[in-house]
């Protein structure tokens, strides 16, 4: 049962999705449709290739020495890995049991904690994407409200599960002063944040939208400049500090 996963693609030398060098597994399927998504080809649940846990373990095995020496491991992303939680849980548990690899899940948090308990038991680190704290604008940006994401963040905090919080800075969309200070205050209210990453918006996935025949919603939106990133960091830190006071 649940031994088959639907896979979009793999990367064998990932360096940005968790500590060390990592095997990055992109799962197929996502309930969100973010306006800036750089993998819109992962949205549909009926695409990708089918694979068993053993299939993926065989793909990982040749690179295990690199992952172990670098303090790396495996990161499962997407798409949204929690949509295939039973498969991912079995895969990560096998990676830990067989090789002692560090395991990470990169998630939007759009899930019911009840359905991911087994997965979280096999996960050492959650890379949690917080897109916007404003519920109405979160719906406009992603197609879904953020209630589940915020509840999942608190659920992880209550259980002491280490997280890296990630936020993409999009000029004119997610860079408002009130948004950034609210984000900082929320992050500051969590007890399990090992790292906060502010990521600059980029347009590297636009060609995929064009290839799929989809109009790109953020056409004309520039990538943020260094001064924009510094300003954003300052505002997030103000929000964090206000929470600690």
Coordinates of N, CA, C and O in Angstrom, one line a residue, residues 126-202:
X126 N 12.4 20.5 8.3 CA 11.3 20.9 7.4 C 11.7 22.3 6.9 O 12.0 23.2 7.6
X127 N 11.8 22.4 5.6 CA 11.9 23.7 4.9 C 10.5 24.2 4.6 O 9.9 23.7 3.7
X128 N 10.1 25.2 5.4 CA 8.7 25.6 5.3 C 8.6 27.0 4.6 O 9.2 28.0 5.0
X129 N 7.8 27.0 3.5 CA 7.7 28.2 2.7 C 6.5 29.0 3.3 O 5.4 28.6 3.2
X130 N 6.8 30.2 3.8 CA 5.8 31.2 4.2 C 5.7 32.3 3.2 O 6.6 33.0 3.0
X131 N 4.6 32.3 2.5 CA 4.5 33.2 1.3 C 3.9 34.6 1.7 O 4.4 35.6 1.3
X132 N 2.8 34.6 2.4 CA 2.2 35.9 2.9 C 1.4 35.6 4.1 O 0.8 34.5 4.2
X133 N 1.4 36.5 5.1 CA 0.6 36.3 6.3 C -0.8 36.8 6.1 O -1.7 36.3 6.7
X134 N -1.0 37.7 5.1 CA -2.4 38.2 4.8 C -3.2 37.2 4.1 O -2.8 36.8 3.0
X135 N -4.3 36.7 4.7 CA -5.0 35.5 4.1 C -5.6 35.8 2.8 O -5.5 35.0 1.8
X136 N -6.2 37.0 2.6 CA -6.9 37.3 1.3 C -5.9 37.4 0.2 O -6.1 36.8 -0.9
X137 N -4.8 38.0 0.5 CA -3.8 38.2 -0.6 C -3.0 36.8 -0.8 O -2.5 36.6 -1.9
X138 N -2.9 36.0 0.2 CA -2.4 34.7 0.0 C -3.2 33.9 -1.0 O -2.7 33.2 -1.8
X139 N -4.5 34.0 -0.9 CA -5.4 33.3 -1.8 C -5.2 33.8 -3.2 O -5.1 33.0 -4.2
X140 N -5.0 35.1 -3.4 CA -4.8 35.7 -4.7 C -3.5 35.2 -5.3 O -3.3 35.0 -6.5
X141 N -2.5 35.1 -4.4 CA -1.1 34.7 -4.9 C -1.0 33.2 -5.2 O -0.2 32.8 -6.1
X142 N -1.7 32.4 -4.4 CA -1.4 30.9 -4.5 C -2.7 30.1 -4.9 O -2.5 28.9 -5.2
X143 N -3.9 30.7 -4.8 CA -5.1 30.0 -5.1 C -5.7 29.3 -3.8 O -6.7 28.7 -3.9
X144 N -5.0 29.4 -2.7 CA -5.4 28.8 -1.4 C -5.2 29.7 -0.2 O -4.3 30.5 -0.3
X145 N -6.0 29.6 0.8 CA -5.8 30.3 2.0 C -4.6 29.8 2.8 O -4.1 28.7 2.5
X146 N -4.1 30.5 3.8 CA -2.9 30.1 4.5 C -3.2 29.5 5.8 O -2.2 29.3 6.6
X147 N -4.4 29.3 6.2 CA -4.8 28.7 7.5 C -4.0 27.4 7.8 O -3.5 27.3 8.9
X148 N -4.0 26.5 6.9 CA -3.3 25.2 7.1 C -1.8 25.4 7.3 O -1.2 24.8 8.1
X149 N -1.2 26.3 6.5 CA 0.2 26.5 6.6 C 0.6 27.1 8.0 O 1.5 26.6 8.6
X150 N -0.2 28.1 8.4 CA 0.1 28.7 9.7 C -0.1 27.7 10.9 O 0.7 27.6 11.8
X151 N -1.2 26.9 10.7 CA -1.5 25.9 11.8 C -0.4 24.8 11.8 O 0.0 24.3 12.8
X152 N 0.1 24.4 10.6 CA 1.2 23.4 10.5 C 2.5 24.0 11.1 O 3.2 23.2 11.8
X153 N 2.8 25.3 10.9 CA 4.0 25.9 11.5 C 3.9 25.8 13.0 O 4.9 25.5 13.6
X154 N 2.7 26.1 13.5 CA 2.6 26.0 15.0 C 2.7 24.6 15.5 O 3.2 24.3 16.6
X155 N 2.1 23.7 14.8 CA 2.1 22.2 15.1 C 3.6 21.8 15.2 O 4.0 21.0 16.1
X156 N 4.4 22.2 14.2 CA 5.8 21.8 14.2 C 6.5 22.4 15.4 O 7.4 21.8 16.0
X157 N 6.2 23.7 15.7 CA 6.8 24.4 16.8 C 6.5 23.7 18.1 O 7.4 23.5 19.0
X158 N 5.3 23.3 18.3 CA 4.8 22.6 19.5 C 5.6 21.3 19.7 O 5.8 20.9 20.9
X159 N 6.0 20.7 18.6 CA 6.7 19.4 18.7 C 8.2 19.5 18.6 O 8.9 18.5 18.7
X160 N 8.7 20.8 18.5 CA 10.1 21.0 18.5 C 10.8 20.5 17.2 O 12.0 20.2 17.2
X161 N 10.1 20.3 16.1 CA 10.7 19.8 14.9 C 11.4 21.0 14.2 O 10.8 22.0 13.9
X162 N 12.7 20.8 14.0 CA 13.5 21.9 13.4 C 13.0 22.4 12.0 O 12.6 21.5 11.2
X163 N 12.9 23.7 11.8 CA 12.5 24.2 10.5 C 13.4 25.3 10.0 O 14.0 26.0 10.8
X164 N 13.6 25.4 8.7 CA 14.1 26.6 8.1 C 12.9 27.3 7.5 O 12.2 26.6 6.6
X165 N 12.6 28.5 7.8 CA 11.5 29.2 7.2 C 12.1 30.0 6.0 O 13.1 30.6 6.0
X166 N 11.3 29.8 4.9 CA 11.7 30.5 3.7 C 10.6 31.5 3.2 O 9.5 31.2 3.3
X167 N 11.1 32.6 2.7 CA 10.1 33.6 2.2 C 10.7 34.2 0.9 O 11.9 34.7 0.9
X168 N 9.9 34.2 -0.1 CA 10.4 34.8 -1.4 C 10.0 36.2 -1.5 O 8.8 36.6 -1.3
X169 N 10.9 37.1 -1.7 CA 10.7 38.5 -1.7 C 10.4 38.9 -3.2 O 11.2 38.9 -4.0
X170 N 9.1 39.3 -3.4 CA 8.6 39.7 -4.7 C 8.3 41.2 -4.7 O 7.3 41.6 -4.0
X171 N 9.0 42.0 -5.4 CA 8.7 43.4 -5.4 C 7.2 43.7 -5.8 O 6.6 43.2 -6.7
X172 N 6.6 44.5 -4.9 CA 5.2 44.9 -5.1 C 4.2 43.8 -4.7 O 3.0 44.1 -4.8
X173 N 4.6 42.7 -4.3 CA 3.7 41.6 -3.9 C 3.9 41.1 -2.5 O 3.0 41.1 -1.7
X174 N 5.1 40.8 -2.1 CA 5.4 40.2 -0.8 C 6.4 41.1 0.0 O 6.9 40.7 1.0
X175 N 6.6 42.3 -0.5 CA 7.7 43.2 0.1 C 7.1 44.4 0.9 O 7.9 45.3 1.3
X176 N 5.8 44.4 1.2 CA 5.3 45.5 2.0 C 5.8 45.5 3.4 O 6.0 44.4 4.0
X177 N 6.0 46.7 3.9 CA 6.5 46.8 5.3 C 5.7 46.1 6.3 O 6.2 45.4 7.2
X178 N 4.4 46.3 6.2 CA 3.5 45.6 7.2 C 3.6 44.1 7.0 O 3.5 43.3 8.0
X179 N 3.7 43.6 5.8 CA 3.8 42.2 5.5 C 5.0 41.6 6.1 O 5.0 40.5 6.8
X180 N 6.1 42.3 6.0 CA 7.4 41.8 6.4 C 7.5 41.8 8.0 O 8.1 40.9 8.6
X181 N 7.0 42.9 8.6 CA 7.1 42.9 10.1 C 6.1 41.9 10.6 O 6.4 41.2 11.7
X182 N 5.0 41.6 10.0 CA 4.1 40.6 10.5 C 4.7 39.2 10.3 O 4.6 38.3 11.2
X183 N 5.4 39.0 9.2 CA 6.1 37.8 9.0 C 7.2 37.5 10.1 O 7.3 36.5 10.7
X184 N 7.9 38.6 10.4 CA 8.9 38.5 11.4 C 8.3 38.2 12.8 O 8.9 37.4 13.5
X185 N 7.2 38.8 13.1 CA 6.5 38.6 14.4 C 6.1 37.1 14.5 O 6.2 36.5 15.5
X186 N 5.5 36.6 13.4 CA 5.1 35.2 13.4 C 6.3 34.3 13.5 O 6.2 33.3 14.4
X187 N 7.3 34.5 12.8 CA 8.5 33.6 12.9 C 9.1 33.7 14.3 O 9.5 32.7 14.9
X188 N 9.1 34.9 14.9 CA 9.6 35.1 16.2 C 8.7 34.4 17.3 O 9.2 34.2 18.4
X189 N 7.5 34.1 17.0 CA 6.6 33.4 17.9 C 6.8 31.9 17.9 O 6.3 31.2 18.8
X190 N 7.6 31.4 17.0 CA 7.9 29.9 16.9 C 9.1 29.6 17.7 O 10.1 30.4 17.7
X191 N 9.1 28.4 18.2 CA 10.3 28.0 19.1 C 11.2 27.0 18.4 O 12.1 26.5 19.0
X192 N 11.0 26.8 17.1 CA 11.8 25.7 16.4 C 12.5 26.2 15.2 O 12.9 25.3 14.4
X193 N 12.7 27.5 15.0 CA 13.3 28.0 13.8 C 14.8 28.0 13.9 O 15.4 28.7 14.6
X194 N 15.4 27.1 13.1 CA 16.9 27.0 13.1 C 17.5 28.0 12.1 O 18.7 28.4 12.3
X195 N 16.7 28.5 11.1 CA 17.2 29.4 10.1 C 16.1 30.1 9.4 O 15.0 29.5 9.2
X196 N 16.3 31.3 9.1 CA 15.3 32.1 8.3 C 16.0 32.5 7.0 O 17.1 33.1 7.0
X197 N 15.4 32.1 5.8 CA 16.0 32.5 4.5 C 15.0 33.4 3.8 O 13.9 33.1 3.5
X198 N 15.6 34.5 3.4 CA 14.9 35.5 2.6 C 15.4 35.3 1.2 O 16.6 35.6 0.9
X199 N 14.6 34.8 0.3 CA 15.0 34.5 -1.1 C 14.5 35.5 -2.1 O 13.3 35.8 -2.1
X200 N 15.4 36.0 -3.0 CA 15.0 37.0 -4.0 C 14.2 36.3 -5.1 O 14.5 35.2 -5.6
X201 N 13.1 36.9 -5.4 CA 12.2 36.4 -6.6 C 13.1 36.3 -7.8 O 13.9 37.2 -8.1
X202 N 12.9 35.3 -8.6 CA 13.6 35.2 -9.9 C 12.6 34.7 -11.0 O 11.5 34.3 -10.7

